Amino acid sequence: MTRVFSGVKPTGHLTLGNYLGAVRQWVAGSGDPARQRPEAALFCVVDLHALTVEHDPARVRRLSRQAATLLLAAGLDPERCTLFVQSHVDEHTRLAYLLECTASDGELRRMIQYREKAAKAQAAGDGVRLSLLTYPVLMAADILAYATDEVPVGEDQRQHVELTRDLAVRFNQRYGQTFTVPRATHPEVAARVMDLQEPTSKMGKSHDVGAGIVYLLDEPEVVRKKVMRAVTDSGSGVAHDREGKPGVTNLLDILAACTGADPRALAGEYGSYGALKKDTAEAVIELLRPVRERHAELAADPAAVEKVLRAGAERARSVARPVVDRAYEAIGLLAP
Ligand code: AMP
Ligand code: TRP
């Protein structure tokens, strides 16, 4: 059995980047007959990670519920996978401490996302939470607690999964074979969806200005406006060139990801930016339509979503518990 694990942070509304880079892969994978056992695919709303930067408690709670509802709306089937909330399963933080005793201060300070977010928090005068530094260790615990083989994520998580692999190998070398060494998987197209207004930065849900971000729950008219106003590049030729034409290339990638076409081949089909934007807007609207509609149905019955999460947490616990117990023993702690 190949086990898959991945997660999403409730720090903002889910975006098209989350969907194309990660969530869609999770849903596609659960259609694979080899992965139809619920304990073979686990997906998690990683709420503890949302506390690493300034946060509003009520908002985190609301966004956690919304993220879980959206994952179901996007097609995760609770009969075929395990959907749960990180803070409901203690094994994550239990294991994180052992991994803090495995990781070094230097390797965490080198993480790109830490450096960027720490600089941002400092500039805002917020102070940097210690948990922002140790965040990748908790993420490693999320993954290793389930003896995960594959971690389907967007490009921006590559470095964190590399660290997870390093920690697993190091722990195994020091204390004996305990953890499965996981690998990251990325979609072929749209592993890094860029902001429509700032196509050299990632489309990120926690950005302050939303004009360049398509949210999964945006109304069709809003999606159309955002895509039609996307920043394009100087010159008029439509070419797939990430360095020279980041705006147009982002649109081509998004359109390709929506339609299953090859982004380079698509470039040859367009003579103007306007036509490309129009087709991209319509493709995104059609892609998101069923997700939005299903979300509205599911959101009307929050008790049903909670039931799925409770059952998910129980199953997740039963998978993680023996792995984490083994790690406690291996590292030298006395059995209770
Ligand atoms: P996050 O929003 O940081 O919790 O990310 C959840 C998942 O979505 C992770 O696997 C990310 O790599 C992926 N993701 C987030 N933003 C993007 C983006 N702009 N393009 C592609 N994947 C993304
Ligand atoms: N750090 C990831 C992100 O920002 C979210 C995450 C937390 C995650 N734990 C994980 C992703 C475990 C995959 C596996 O997107």
XYZ file of C-alpha atoms in Angstrom, residues 102 144 165-181 330:
20
model
C 16.493 15.606 15.754
C 6.078 10.923 9.455
C 13.168 13.321 4.500
C 16.417 14.444 6.147
C 14.870 14.169 9.618
C 13.460 10.704 8.887
C 16.804 9.410 7.625
C 18.711 10.963 10.535
C 16.321 9.553 13.134
C 16.464 6.101 11.540
C 20.268 6.174 11.474
C 20.538 7.215 15.103
C 17.802 5.155 16.691
C 17.014 2.332 14.295
C 14.504 1.988 11.474
C 11.380 3.859 12.623
C 10.094 6.153 9.868
C 9.181 5.704 6.223
C 11.086 8.262 4.120
C 13.412 4.102 19.885
